Tab-separated table of C-alpha atoms and ligand atoms in Angstrom:
chain	number	residue	atom	x	y	z
L	225	MET	CA	-27.761	-22.603	10.964
L	226	LYS	CA	-25.461	-24.211	8.033
L	227	ILE	CA	-24.209	-21.163	6.051
L	228	TYR	CA	-21.238	-23.382	5.696
L	229	ASP	CA	-22.877	-26.623	4.452
L	230	GLY	CA	-21.752	-28.101	0.776
L	231	VAL	CA	-19.839	-24.644	-0.236
L	232	ILE	CA	-16.414	-26.086	-1.185
L	233	ASP	CA	-17.780	-28.653	-3.163
L	234	TRP	CA	-19.961	-25.972	-4.502
L	235	GLY	CA	-17.235	-23.516	-5.415
L	236	ILE	CA	-15.555	-25.316	-6.969
L	237	LYS	CA	-18.800	-26.268	-9.447
L	238	ARG	CA	-19.177	-23.166	-10.159
L	239	ALA	CA	-15.285	-22.288	-10.720
L	240	ARG	CA	-15.557	-24.700	-13.247
L	241	ASP	CA	-18.302	-23.447	-15.227
L	242	SER	CA	-16.900	-20.321	-15.426
L	243	LYS	CA	-15.650	-18.592	-18.561
L	244	MET	CA	-12.974	-15.380	-18.624
L	245	ILE	CA	-12.214	-13.448	-16.277
L	246	ALA	CA	-10.244	-10.476	-16.363
L	247	LEU	CA	-8.453	-8.448	-13.704
L	248	GLY	CA	-7.015	-4.790	-14.408
L	249	PHE	CA	-4.833	-2.466	-13.776
L	250	HIS	CA	-1.904	-2.693	-11.263
L	251	SER	CA	0.095	-5.700	-11.381
L	252	VAL	CA	3.649	-4.951	-9.352
L	253	ILE	CA	6.540	-6.576	-7.947
L	254	ASP	CA	6.784	-6.243	-4.262
L	255	GLY	CA	10.101	-5.492	-2.488
L	256	LEU	CA	9.981	-7.129	1.438
L	257	VAL	CA	12.544	-5.257	3.207
L	258	LYS	CA	12.684	-6.715	7.332
L	259	VAL	CA	13.550	-3.482	8.891
L	260	ASP	CA	16.669	-3.169	11.398
L	261	PRO	CA	15.647	0.182	12.979
L	262	GLN	CA	18.655	-0.059	14.798
L	263	LYS	CA	20.858	0.396	12.344
L	264	PHE	CA	18.938	3.708	11.848
L	265	GLY	CA	20.531	5.483	14.272
L	266	ASN	CA	18.748	8.557	16.374
L	267	LEU	CA	16.122	10.491	13.839
L	268	ASP	CA	15.101	14.006	14.731
L	269	LEU	CA	11.662	14.003	13.734
L	270	ALA	CA	8.675	14.804	15.139
L	271	ILE	CA	6.036	11.557	15.181
L	272	PRO	CA	2.955	11.816	13.545
L	273	ARG	CA	0.270	10.316	15.866
L	274	GLU	CA	-2.016	11.053	13.452
L	275	LEU	CA	-2.998	10.306	9.803
L	276	SER	CA	-3.596	13.820	9.258
L	277	ALA	CA	-0.595	14.624	10.528
L	278	LEU	CA	1.263	12.754	7.877
L	279	PRO	CA	2.184	13.991	3.873
L	280	ASP	CA	-0.490	12.503	1.665
L	281	SER	CA	3.115	11.100	-0.828
L	282	ILE	CA	6.417	10.670	-0.122
L	283	LYS	CA	7.794	14.028	-2.204
L	284	CYS	CA	11.554	14.312	-0.155
L	285	ILE	CA	13.673	11.585	2.469
L	286	ASP	CA	11.676	13.352	5.505
L	287	ASP	CA	8.029	12.505	4.084
L	288	PHE	CA	9.868	8.737	4.201
L	289	TRP	CA	11.278	8.352	7.641
L	290	LYS	CA	7.367	10.051	8.858
L	291	GLY	CA	5.769	7.546	7.587
L	292	LEU	CA	7.886	4.893	8.649
L	293	ILE	CA	8.268	6.751	11.631
L	294	PHE	CA	4.484	6.314	12.079
L	295	SER	CA	3.334	3.242	11.045
L	296	PHE	CA	6.525	1.635	13.675
L	297	VAL	CA	5.175	3.861	16.912
L	298	ASN	CA	1.522	3.717	15.810
L	299	GLY	CA	1.758	-0.426	14.975
L	300	SER	CA	-0.546	0.557	12.101
L	301	ALA	CA	-0.073	-0.229	8.759
L	302	LEU	CA	0.338	2.648	6.187
L	303	GLN	CA	0.952	2.886	2.298
L	304	LEU	CA	2.340	6.037	0.716
L	305	MET	CA	3.193	7.120	-3.015
L	306	ILE	CA	6.559	7.934	-3.748
L	307	ASP	CA	6.135	11.434	-6.069
L	308	SER	CA	10.339	12.342	-6.347
L	309	LYS	CA	12.622	10.273	-8.379
L	310	GLU	CA	15.369	11.056	-6.233
L	311	VAL	CA	13.897	9.752	-3.009
L	312	TYR	CA	13.343	6.529	-5.333
L	313	GLU	CA	16.986	6.290	-6.065
L	314	TRP	CA	17.607	6.999	-2.390
L	315	ILE	CA	15.562	4.107	-1.084
L	316	MET	CA	17.063	2.098	-3.744
L	317	LYS	CA	20.730	2.902	-2.749
L	318	THR	CA	20.140	2.432	1.149
L	319	PHE	CA	17.945	-0.756	1.660
L	320	GLY	CA	18.198	-3.097	-2.169
L	321	THR	CA	14.882	-3.636	-3.761
L	322	GLY	CA	14.337	-6.365	-0.799
L	323	THR	CA	13.187	-9.770	-1.192
L	324	LEU	CA	11.018	-10.050	-5.102
L	325	ARG	CA	7.494	-10.551	-4.103
L	326	LEU	CA	4.546	-10.802	-6.955
L	327	GLY	CA	2.252	-7.403	-5.624
L	328	GLY	CA	-0.387	-5.167	-7.025
L	329	THR	CA	-4.135	-5.928	-6.193
L	330	SER	CA	-4.647	-6.808	-10.332
L	331	ALA	CA	-1.712	-9.881	-9.692
L	332	ASN	CA	-2.940	-10.697	-6.139
L	333	MET	CA	-6.353	-11.549	-6.640
L	334	ALA	CA	-4.887	-13.728	-10.248
L	335	LYS	CA	-2.967	-15.703	-7.285
L	336	GLY	CA	-5.741	-16.520	-5.023
L	337	LEU	CA	-8.601	-17.354	-8.301
L	338	VAL	CA	-5.988	-19.228	-10.484
L	339	PRO	CA	-5.888	-22.194	-7.674
L	340	PHE	CA	-9.262	-22.981	-8.641
L	341	PRO	CA	-10.954	-25.020	-11.608
L	342	PHE	CA	-11.584	-20.934	-13.712
L	343	GLU	CA	-10.829	-21.780	-16.834
L	344	LYS	CA	-8.997	-18.698	-18.008
L	345	ILE	CA	-8.054	-15.636	-16.051
L	346	LEU	CA	-6.794	-12.682	-17.760
L	347	VAL	CA	-4.778	-10.316	-15.534
L	348	TYR	CA	-3.218	-6.693	-17.308
L	349	VAL	CA	0.454	-6.175	-16.508
L	350	TYR	CA	2.033	-3.013	-17.576
L	351	PRO	CA	5.815	-3.343	-17.851
L	352	LEU	CA	5.187	-6.738	-18.256
L	353	GLU	CA	9.310	-7.050	-17.837
L	354	LYS	CA	10.827	-10.416	-17.364
L	355	GLU	CA	11.756	-9.740	-13.575
L	356	ILE	CA	7.510	-9.541	-12.998
L	357	ALA	CA	6.902	-12.393	-15.286
L	358	ASN	CA	8.635	-14.451	-13.495
L	359	LEU	CA	7.109	-13.973	-10.660
L	360	PHE	CA	3.489	-15.663	-11.458
L	361	PRO	CA	2.779	-18.861	-10.227
L	362	ASN	CA	3.091	-21.685	-13.273
L	363	SER	CA	-0.536	-22.215	-14.010
L	364	LYS	CA	-2.660	-23.463	-16.778
L	365	ASN	CA	-5.230	-21.108	-16.165
L	366	LEU	CA	-2.847	-17.747	-16.172
L	367	PHE	CA	-2.442	-15.999	-18.801
L	368	VAL	CA	-1.687	-12.578	-20.268
L	369	VAL	CA	-2.522	-11.236	-23.751
L	370	GLY	CA	0.929	-11.274	-25.648
L	371	LYS	CA	2.342	-10.122	-29.378
L	372	HIS	CA	0.596	-13.511	-30.013
L	373	GLY	CA	-2.548	-13.771	-28.042
L	374	LEU	CA	-3.441	-15.253	-25.412
L	375	ASP	CA	-0.124	-16.777	-22.660
L	376	HIS	CA	1.591	-17.084	-19.581
L	377	PRO	CA	3.475	-13.918	-19.188
L	378	ILE	CA	6.520	-16.258	-19.336
L	379	ASN	CA	6.413	-16.962	-22.780
L	380	ALA	CA	4.659	-12.974	-23.955
L	381	TYR	CA	7.524	-10.949	-21.696
L	382	ASP	CA	8.864	-7.244	-23.099
L	383	GLY	CA	12.081	-6.633	-22.100
L	384	GLU	CA	13.887	-6.597	-18.367
L	385	GLY	CA	14.503	-4.717	-15.564
L	386	ILE	CA	12.005	-2.751	-12.759
L	387	GLU	CA	10.775	0.563	-13.388
L	388	ALA	CA	7.687	-0.290	-10.584
L	389	ILE	CA	8.646	-1.534	-7.011
L	390	HIS	CA	5.994	-1.284	-3.839
L	391	TRP	CA	8.776	-1.968	-0.753
L	392	ILE	CA	7.379	-3.477	1.931
L	393	PHE	CA	9.558	-2.068	5.396
L	394	GLU	CA	8.520	-4.873	7.600
L	395	PHE	CA	8.943	-4.334	11.883
L	396	SER	CA	8.234	-6.673	14.696
L	397	GLN	CA	6.842	-6.106	17.625
L	398	GLY	CA	8.804	-5.580	20.288
L	399	GLN	CA	12.066	-3.871	17.692
L	400	SER	CA	13.119	-0.635	19.159
L	401	MET	CA	14.053	2.961	17.316
L	402	THR	CA	15.924	6.176	18.839
L	403	ILE	CA	13.847	9.111	18.203
L	404	LYS	CA	14.776	12.770	19.001
L	405	GLY	CA	17.352	10.412	21.457
L	406	LYS	CA	14.675	8.729	23.279
L	407	ILE	CA	13.424	5.211	22.396
L	408	TYR	CA	10.138	3.973	20.844
L	409	THR	CA	8.897	0.262	21.104
L	410	CYS	CA	7.000	-1.075	18.257
L	411	PRO	CA	3.585	-2.168	19.432
L	412	ARG	CA	2.754	-4.799	16.994
L	413	SER	CA	4.512	-6.868	14.075
L	414	ASN	CA	3.009	-3.709	10.890
L	415	ARG	CA	4.638	-2.789	7.670
L	416	PHE	CA	4.922	0.552	6.022
L	417	ILE	CA	4.334	0.261	2.222
L	418	ALA	CA	6.377	3.346	-0.388
L	419	SER	CA	4.817	2.768	-3.874
L	420	TRP	CA	7.292	3.831	-7.302
L	421	ASN	CA	4.838	3.512	-10.235
L	422	PRO	CA	5.322	5.947	-12.305
L	423	VAL	CA	5.158	3.955	-15.694
L	424	ASN	CA	1.536	2.802	-14.772
L	425	SER	CA	0.265	5.616	-12.671
L	426	LYS	CA	-2.094	7.281	-15.218
L	427	LEU	CA	-3.829	2.878	-15.435
L	428	GLU	CA	-3.904	3.595	-19.011
L	429	VAL	CA	-5.142	0.870	-20.794
L	430	ARG	CA	-2.390	-0.127	-23.680
L	431	ASP	CA	-2.185	-3.041	-26.167
L	432	PRO	CA	-2.133	-5.433	-26.894
L	433	PHE	CA	-4.531	-6.061	-23.882
L	434	LYS	CA	-7.243	-3.160	-24.750
L	435	SER	CA	-7.914	-4.539	-28.347
L	436	TYR	CA	-7.497	-7.940	-27.596
L	437	VAL	CA	-10.090	-7.511	-24.282
L	438	ILE	CA	-12.587	-5.476	-26.676
L	439	GLU	CA	-12.474	-8.439	-29.532
L	440	HIS	CA	-13.419	-10.737	-27.334
L	441	ALA	CA	-15.111	-8.951	-24.872
L	442	GLN	CA	-17.771	-12.117	-24.944
L	443	ASP	CA	-16.078	-14.452	-24.180
L	444	ILE	CA	-15.480	-12.662	-20.440
L	445	SER	CA	-17.927	-13.195	-17.625
L	446	HIS	CA	-16.269	-11.006	-15.073
L	447	PHE	CA	-13.973	-7.921	-15.382
L	448	LEU	CA	-12.552	-6.875	-12.054
L	449	VAL	CA	-11.005	-3.275	-11.516
L	450	SER	CA	-8.600	-2.162	-9.293
L	451	GLY	CA	-5.223	0.476	-8.795
L	452	PHE	CA	-6.535	3.068	-8.206
L	453	HIS	CA	-4.381	3.901	-4.568
L	454	ILE	CA	-1.360	4.271	-7.341
L	455	MET	CA	-3.019	7.147	-9.558
L	456	GLN	CA	-2.115	10.979	-9.324
L	457	GLU	CA	-4.078	14.040	-9.072
L	458	ILE	CA	-2.069	16.181	-11.386
L	459	TYR	CA	0.389	14.393	-13.391
L	460	PRO	CA	3.795	15.475	-14.568
L	461	ASP	CA	2.160	16.576	-17.767
L	462	GLY	CA	-0.959	18.625	-16.997
L	463	GLU	CA	-3.188	15.738	-17.504
L	464	THR	CA	-5.789	15.048	-14.567
L	465	VAL	CA	-7.155	12.118	-12.508
L	466	ASP	CA	-10.678	12.957	-14.122
L	467	ASP	CA	-9.198	12.755	-17.318
L	468	ARG	CA	-7.235	9.463	-17.208
L	469	ILE	CA	-10.820	8.262	-15.324
L	470	ASP	CA	-12.891	9.437	-17.709
L	471	LYS	CA	-10.086	7.139	-20.239
L	472	LEU	CA	-10.942	4.316	-18.248
L	473	LEU	CA	-14.524	4.816	-17.996
L	474	GLU	CA	-14.824	5.285	-21.620
L	475	PHE	CA	-12.773	1.953	-22.342
L	476	VAL	CA	-15.118	0.818	-19.277
L	477	MET	CA	-18.894	1.486	-21.656
L	478	ALA	CA	-16.656	0.507	-24.801
L	479	LEU	CA	-16.810	-3.621	-23.158
L	480	ARG	CA	-19.976	-2.898	-21.588
L	481	GLU	CA	-22.040	-2.655	-25.645
L	482	LYS	CA	-19.697	-5.010	-26.990
L	483	ASN	CA	-21.008	-7.327	-24.040
L	484	SER	CA	-23.795	-6.164	-22.366
L	485	ARG	CA	-23.934	-9.272	-19.835
L	486	MET	CA	-20.304	-8.854	-18.663
L	487	LYS	CA	-20.346	-7.148	-14.670
L	488	PHE	CA	-17.430	-5.330	-14.050
L	489	HIS	CA	-16.234	-5.169	-9.613
L	490	LEU	CA	-14.579	-2.059	-8.553
L	491	GLU	CA	-12.358	-3.189	-5.702
L	492	PHE	CA	-11.469	0.571	-3.844
L	493	ALA	CA	-8.163	0.190	-1.903
L	494	SER	CA	-6.251	2.577	-0.056
L	495	ILE	CA	-7.004	5.860	-2.302
L	496	ARG	CA	-5.248	8.474	0.181
L	497	ARG	CA	-5.145	10.856	-2.089
L	498	ASP	CA	-8.797	13.218	-2.055
L	499	GLY	CA	-8.938	14.103	-5.676
L	500	VAL	CA	-8.400	10.411	-6.970
L	501	ARG	CA	-11.143	8.976	-4.098
L	502	LYS	CA	-13.658	12.243	-4.592
L	503	ALA	CA	-13.366	11.517	-9.103
L	504	VAL	CA	-13.547	7.388	-8.024
L	505	GLU	CA	-16.674	7.678	-6.155
L	506	GLU	CA	-18.037	10.759	-8.116
L	507	LYS	CA	-17.357	9.074	-11.414
L	508	LEU	CA	-17.152	5.761	-11.322
L	509	PHE	CA	-19.159	4.244	-8.418
L	510	SER	CA	-22.652	4.543	-10.394
L	511	ARG	CA	-21.340	2.985	-13.501
L	512	PHE	CA	-19.408	-0.378	-11.757
L	513	ASP	CA	-21.959	-3.518	-11.303
L	514	SER	CA	-20.365	-3.777	-8.012
L	515	LEU	CA	-17.233	-3.025	-5.012
L	516	GLY	CA	-15.412	-4.108	-2.623
L	517	LEU	CA	-14.134	-2.391	0.178
L	518	ASN	CA	-13.052	-3.002	4.249
L	519	GLU	CA	-14.024	-0.454	7.122
L	520	VAL	CA	-11.032	1.792	6.605
L	521	GLU	CA	-11.952	2.503	2.856
L	522	LEU	CA	-15.484	2.652	3.556
L	523	SER	CA	-14.990	5.581	6.849
L	524	TRP	CA	-12.875	7.701	3.658
L	525	VAL	CA	-16.222	7.328	1.752
L	526	ALA	CA	-18.258	7.947	4.917
L	527	ARG	CA	-16.272	11.589	5.903
L	528	ASP	CA	-16.481	12.536	2.024
L	529	ILE	CA	-20.284	12.742	1.418
L	530	GLY	CA	-20.699	14.017	5.248
L	531	TYR	CA	-20.710	10.776	8.079
L	532	ASP	CA	-18.633	10.656	10.316
L	533	GLU	CA	-15.271	8.022	10.259
L	534	LYS	CA	-15.188	7.195	13.282
L	535	ASP	CA	-18.852	5.018	13.069
L	536	ILE	CA	-17.321	3.312	10.183
L	537	LEU	CA	-14.126	1.870	12.108
L	538	ASN	CA	-16.669	0.703	15.506
L	539	LEU	CA	-17.737	-1.470	12.877
L	540	ASP	CA	-21.628	0.041	14.020
L	541	VAL	CA	-23.758	-1.879	11.357
L	542	GLU	CA	-26.580	0.640	10.808
L	543	ARG	CA	-24.105	3.466	9.508
L	544	ILE	CA	-22.052	0.682	7.324
L	545	SER	CA	-25.249	-0.287	5.754
L	546	GLN	CA	-26.865	3.657	5.349
L	547	ILE	CA	-23.339	5.149	4.163
L	548	ILE	CA	-24.105	1.679	1.759
L	549	SER	CA	-27.253	2.486	0.601
L	550	LYS	CA	-26.118	6.322	0.271
L	551	ILE	CA	-23.897	5.199	-2.555
L	552	MET	CA	-25.788	2.912	-4.396
L	553	ARG	CA	-26.533	4.754	-7.647
L	554	GLY	CA	-26.838	3.947	-11.339
L	555	ASN	CA	-25.568	0.493	-11.929
L	556	LEU	CA	-24.054	0.237	-8.757
L	557	SER	CA	-26.333	-3.076	-7.431
L	558	ARG	CA	-24.035	-4.950	-5.268
L	559	VAL	CA	-21.802	-3.479	-2.179
L	560	HIS	CA	-19.598	-6.623	-0.211
L	561	PHE	CA	-17.490	-4.815	2.316
L	562	HIS	CA	-15.660	-6.404	4.461
L	563	ALA	CA	-13.906	-6.868	8.265
L	564	LEU	CA	-12.545	-9.462	10.517
L	565	GLY	CA	-15.068	-11.007	11.642
L	566	PHE	CA	-17.701	-10.363	9.057
L	567	TYR	CA	-18.848	-9.325	5.284
L	568	LEU	CA	-21.504	-7.164	4.994
L	569	LEU	CA	-23.554	-7.624	1.592
L	570	ALA	CA	-25.578	-5.554	0.560
L	571	LEU	CA	-27.847	-6.681	-2.962
L	572	LYS	CA	-30.191	-4.618	-4.816
L	573	GLU	CA	-32.724	-6.749	-6.757
L	574	GLY	CA	-31.765	-9.228	-9.664
L	575	TYR	CA	-29.506	-10.860	-8.080
L	576	ASN	CA	-29.516	-15.320	-7.121
L	577	LEU	CA	-29.503	-14.879	-3.203
L	578	GLU	CA	-28.129	-18.630	-2.536
L	579	SER	CA	-25.445	-18.217	-4.554
L	580	GLN	CA	-24.580	-14.869	-3.841
L	581	LYS	CA	-24.218	-16.237	0.128
L	582	LYS	CA	-22.981	-19.445	-1.025
L	583	ALA	CA	-19.980	-16.941	-2.426
L	584	LEU	CA	-18.899	-15.072	0.860
L	585	ALA	CA	-18.847	-18.211	2.407
L	586	PHE	CA	-16.682	-20.315	-0.272
L	587	ALA	CA	-14.247	-16.660	0.163
L	588	SER	CA	-14.432	-16.411	3.833
L	589	LEU	CA	-12.782	-20.560	3.170
L	590	ALA	CA	-10.500	-18.969	1.223
L	591	ALA	CA	-9.335	-16.023	3.367
L	592	ALA	CA	-9.229	-17.905	6.209
L	593	GLN	CA	-7.030	-20.973	4.758
L	594	ARG	CA	-4.901	-18.130	2.582
L	595	ALA	CA	-3.660	-16.601	6.145
L	596	MET	CA	-2.952	-19.813	7.915
L	597	ASP	CA	-0.781	-21.296	5.391
L	598	GLY	CA	0.407	-18.434	3.462
L	599	GLU	CA	-0.818	-19.972	0.090
L	600	ILE	CA	-4.229	-21.035	-1.569
L	601	ASN	CA	-4.340	-24.966	-0.935
L	602	LEU	CA	-7.885	-25.894	-1.587
L	603	GLU	CA	-6.493	-29.428	0.331
L	604	ARG	CA	-7.135	-27.249	3.466
L	605	PHE	CA	-10.119	-25.641	3.612
L	606	LYS	CA	-12.232	-28.283	4.786
L	607	TYR	CA	-10.085	-28.079	8.333
L	608	MET	CA	-11.573	-24.056	8.557
L	609	LEU	CA	-15.150	-25.190	8.579
L	610	ASP	CA	-14.373	-26.315	12.449
L	611	ILE	CA	-13.306	-22.553	13.544
L	612	PRO	CA	-16.638	-21.257	15.193
L	613	GLU	CA	-18.076	-18.157	13.776
L	614	LYS	CA	-17.943	-15.255	16.271
L	615	TYR	CA	-20.926	-12.422	14.852
L	616	ASP	CA	-24.851	-14.142	14.101
L	617	TYR	CA	-25.899	-14.309	10.922
L	618	LYS	CA	-28.493	-11.629	9.499
L	619	GLU	CA	-30.557	-10.539	6.579
L	620	TRP	CA	-32.931	-7.719	6.693
L	621	GLU	CA	-34.361	-6.258	3.558
L	622	GLU	CA	-33.876	-1.586	3.569
L	623	ASP	CA	-33.438	0.992	1.328
L	624	GLY	CA	-35.637	-1.538	-1.086
L	625	ILE	CA	-31.618	-3.483	-0.666
L	626	HIS	CA	-31.603	-6.309	0.039
L	627	PHE	CA	-28.781	-6.888	3.474
L	628	ILE	CA	-26.922	-9.676	4.036
L	629	LEU	CA	-24.393	-9.738	7.395
L	630	PHE	CA	-22.726	-12.868	6.975
L	631	PRO	CA	-19.831	-14.330	9.883
L	632	THR	CA	-16.697	-14.985	9.055
L	633	LYS	CA	-13.700	-17.867	9.772
L	634	VAL	CA	-11.612	-15.799	11.387
L	635	VAL	CA	-8.029	-17.558	12.201
L	636	PRO	CA	-6.126	-16.884	15.368
L	637	SER	CA	-2.551	-16.304	14.172
L	638	PRO	CA	-2.541	-15.502	10.658
L	639	LYS	CA	0.866	-15.939	8.751
L	640	ILE	CA	0.081	-13.280	6.736
L	641	THR	CA	-2.690	-10.846	6.381
L	642	VAL	CA	-2.155	-8.792	3.196
L	643	GLY	CA	-3.683	-9.454	-0.326
L	644	LEU	CA	-6.613	-10.946	1.747
L	645	GLY	CA	-9.196	-8.511	0.391
L	646	ASP	CA	-8.028	-9.135	-2.641
L	647	THR	CA	-9.189	-12.347	-2.406
L	648	ILE	CA	-12.004	-11.865	-0.361
L	649	SER	CA	-13.803	-9.916	-3.147
L	650	SER	CA	-12.392	-10.992	-6.122
L	651	LEU	CA	-13.552	-14.860	-5.297
L	652	GLY	CA	-16.985	-13.182	-3.403
L	653	PHE	CA	-17.595	-11.276	-6.929
L	654	VAL	CA	-16.978	-14.214	-9.398
L	655	LEU	CA	-18.608	-17.016	-7.402
L	656	GLY	CA	-21.757	-15.030	-6.738
S	954	8BR	P1	-7.786	-5.250	3.579
S	954	8BR	O1	-6.388	-6.549	2.361
S	954	8BR	O2	-8.856	-5.425	2.678
S	954	8BR	O3	-7.267	-5.304	4.644
S	954	8BR	O4	-8.523	-7.124	4.168
S	954	8BR	C1	-8.072	-7.538	4.694
S	954	8BR	C2	-9.606	-8.981	4.965
S	954	8BR	O5	-8.861	-9.913	5.680
S	954	8BR	C3	-10.106	-8.358	6.433
S	954	8BR	O6	-11.352	-7.613	6.577
S	954	8BR	C4	-10.504	-9.755	6.816
S	954	8BR	O7	-12.001	-10.238	6.695
S	954	8BR	C5	-9.382	-11.076	6.072
S	954	8BR	N1	-9.038	-11.331	7.720
S	954	8BR	C6	-7.406	-10.681	8.315
S	954	8BR	BR1	-7.511	-8.427	8.238
S	954	8BR	N2	-7.041	-11.528	8.843
S	954	8BR	C7	-7.733	-12.266	9.039
S	954	8BR	C8	-7.423	-14.211	9.654
S	954	8BR	N3	-6.688	-13.805	11.302
S	954	8BR	N4	-8.254	-14.946	9.609
S	954	8BR	C9	-9.236	-14.557	8.508
S	954	8BR	N5	-9.424	-13.534	7.777
S	954	8BR	C10	-8.791	-12.163	7.794
């Protein structure tokens, strides 16, 4: 099967022909902390073994430790939002900011797209302060909306400071930690993410970005929306997630009115809070054209609509396609599911199948190369072509939906895995 033939040149040309691509609404600073668990002493806490034993956000210092211990002992990644200013201050005092890095789904997508010859990548950054502006790559096709229109973040920032930070606590396989007098060893290198982001947790679309994109809607071909995982169910001022999602939807509808050809993609990400996740599923799925998610995220969607999440986590393709069929209502005509080793793309009528497949192949090469080297380097894509795929290519129709099971390239010892999903979904969507 020649599914990867000629896709590198094809992808480059396709990027060159693009218009403006907009990314919102979650860009943030990540603070990378390499954990030395020996320094923690003896932690006197019960070990949460199941996700259900965890708080759904961090409200006190014990909640922070529970999340960290869970990740450490089980060797599984976890992200929790911090809801308490006291805990935020305590983490800052205890660990500092760590090494600063650009993070957040929108900024991550921007970083993954700017190395290709796309004409304009426009990213929403709030608050746009000097510290985060300086972390963006120095690319000519990267823009924010500043006071004087489109500009690179470095020329457009307003003020200084770190008002939001997502701490990434990294541990390595073999490190040990003492809990209730017993020594536990970390089974697999992993990370625990504790996020403090009250300034942007309403995902409010602010000026000057808002007026700019409304005014220039005709220039934008694709809009990728993400960041729901930082939202709250109820905000301190009484607003609810439903209120906020309605506002966001108003903005999307206003853009659709200005440019009916603009395509909208929703990147799901790990939305831990039930109320937020359900609001996104119920209010937004049917209003977007495209949706991107991984197996953990789809397992939550499955559970929310009354199915067993285990089938999805076990990568049962029949069940995965069944759940996808169930959620494809209204405008939602494209779902890109990604797992380790394959993508499952579901399309309703009206798509060019050839370019959709090539876009998946290009995304797979990009993810593999980024996993291998840590950052995108187009020159090295060709080496990924030699990696054999482990799944068989398959294409079928069911319930009026066209399914493509696309085998991907998997790098044996990746340098990084964080942010790969964003690269996969964004390239698949904008090139397809
Ligand atoms: P998330 O960021 O949504 O978790 O997506 C991660 C994706 O990265 C996986 O679905 C898989 O397709 C891809 N990936 C991972 Br994880 N490890 C990889 C590797 N070693 N080589 C190529 N792709 C990888």
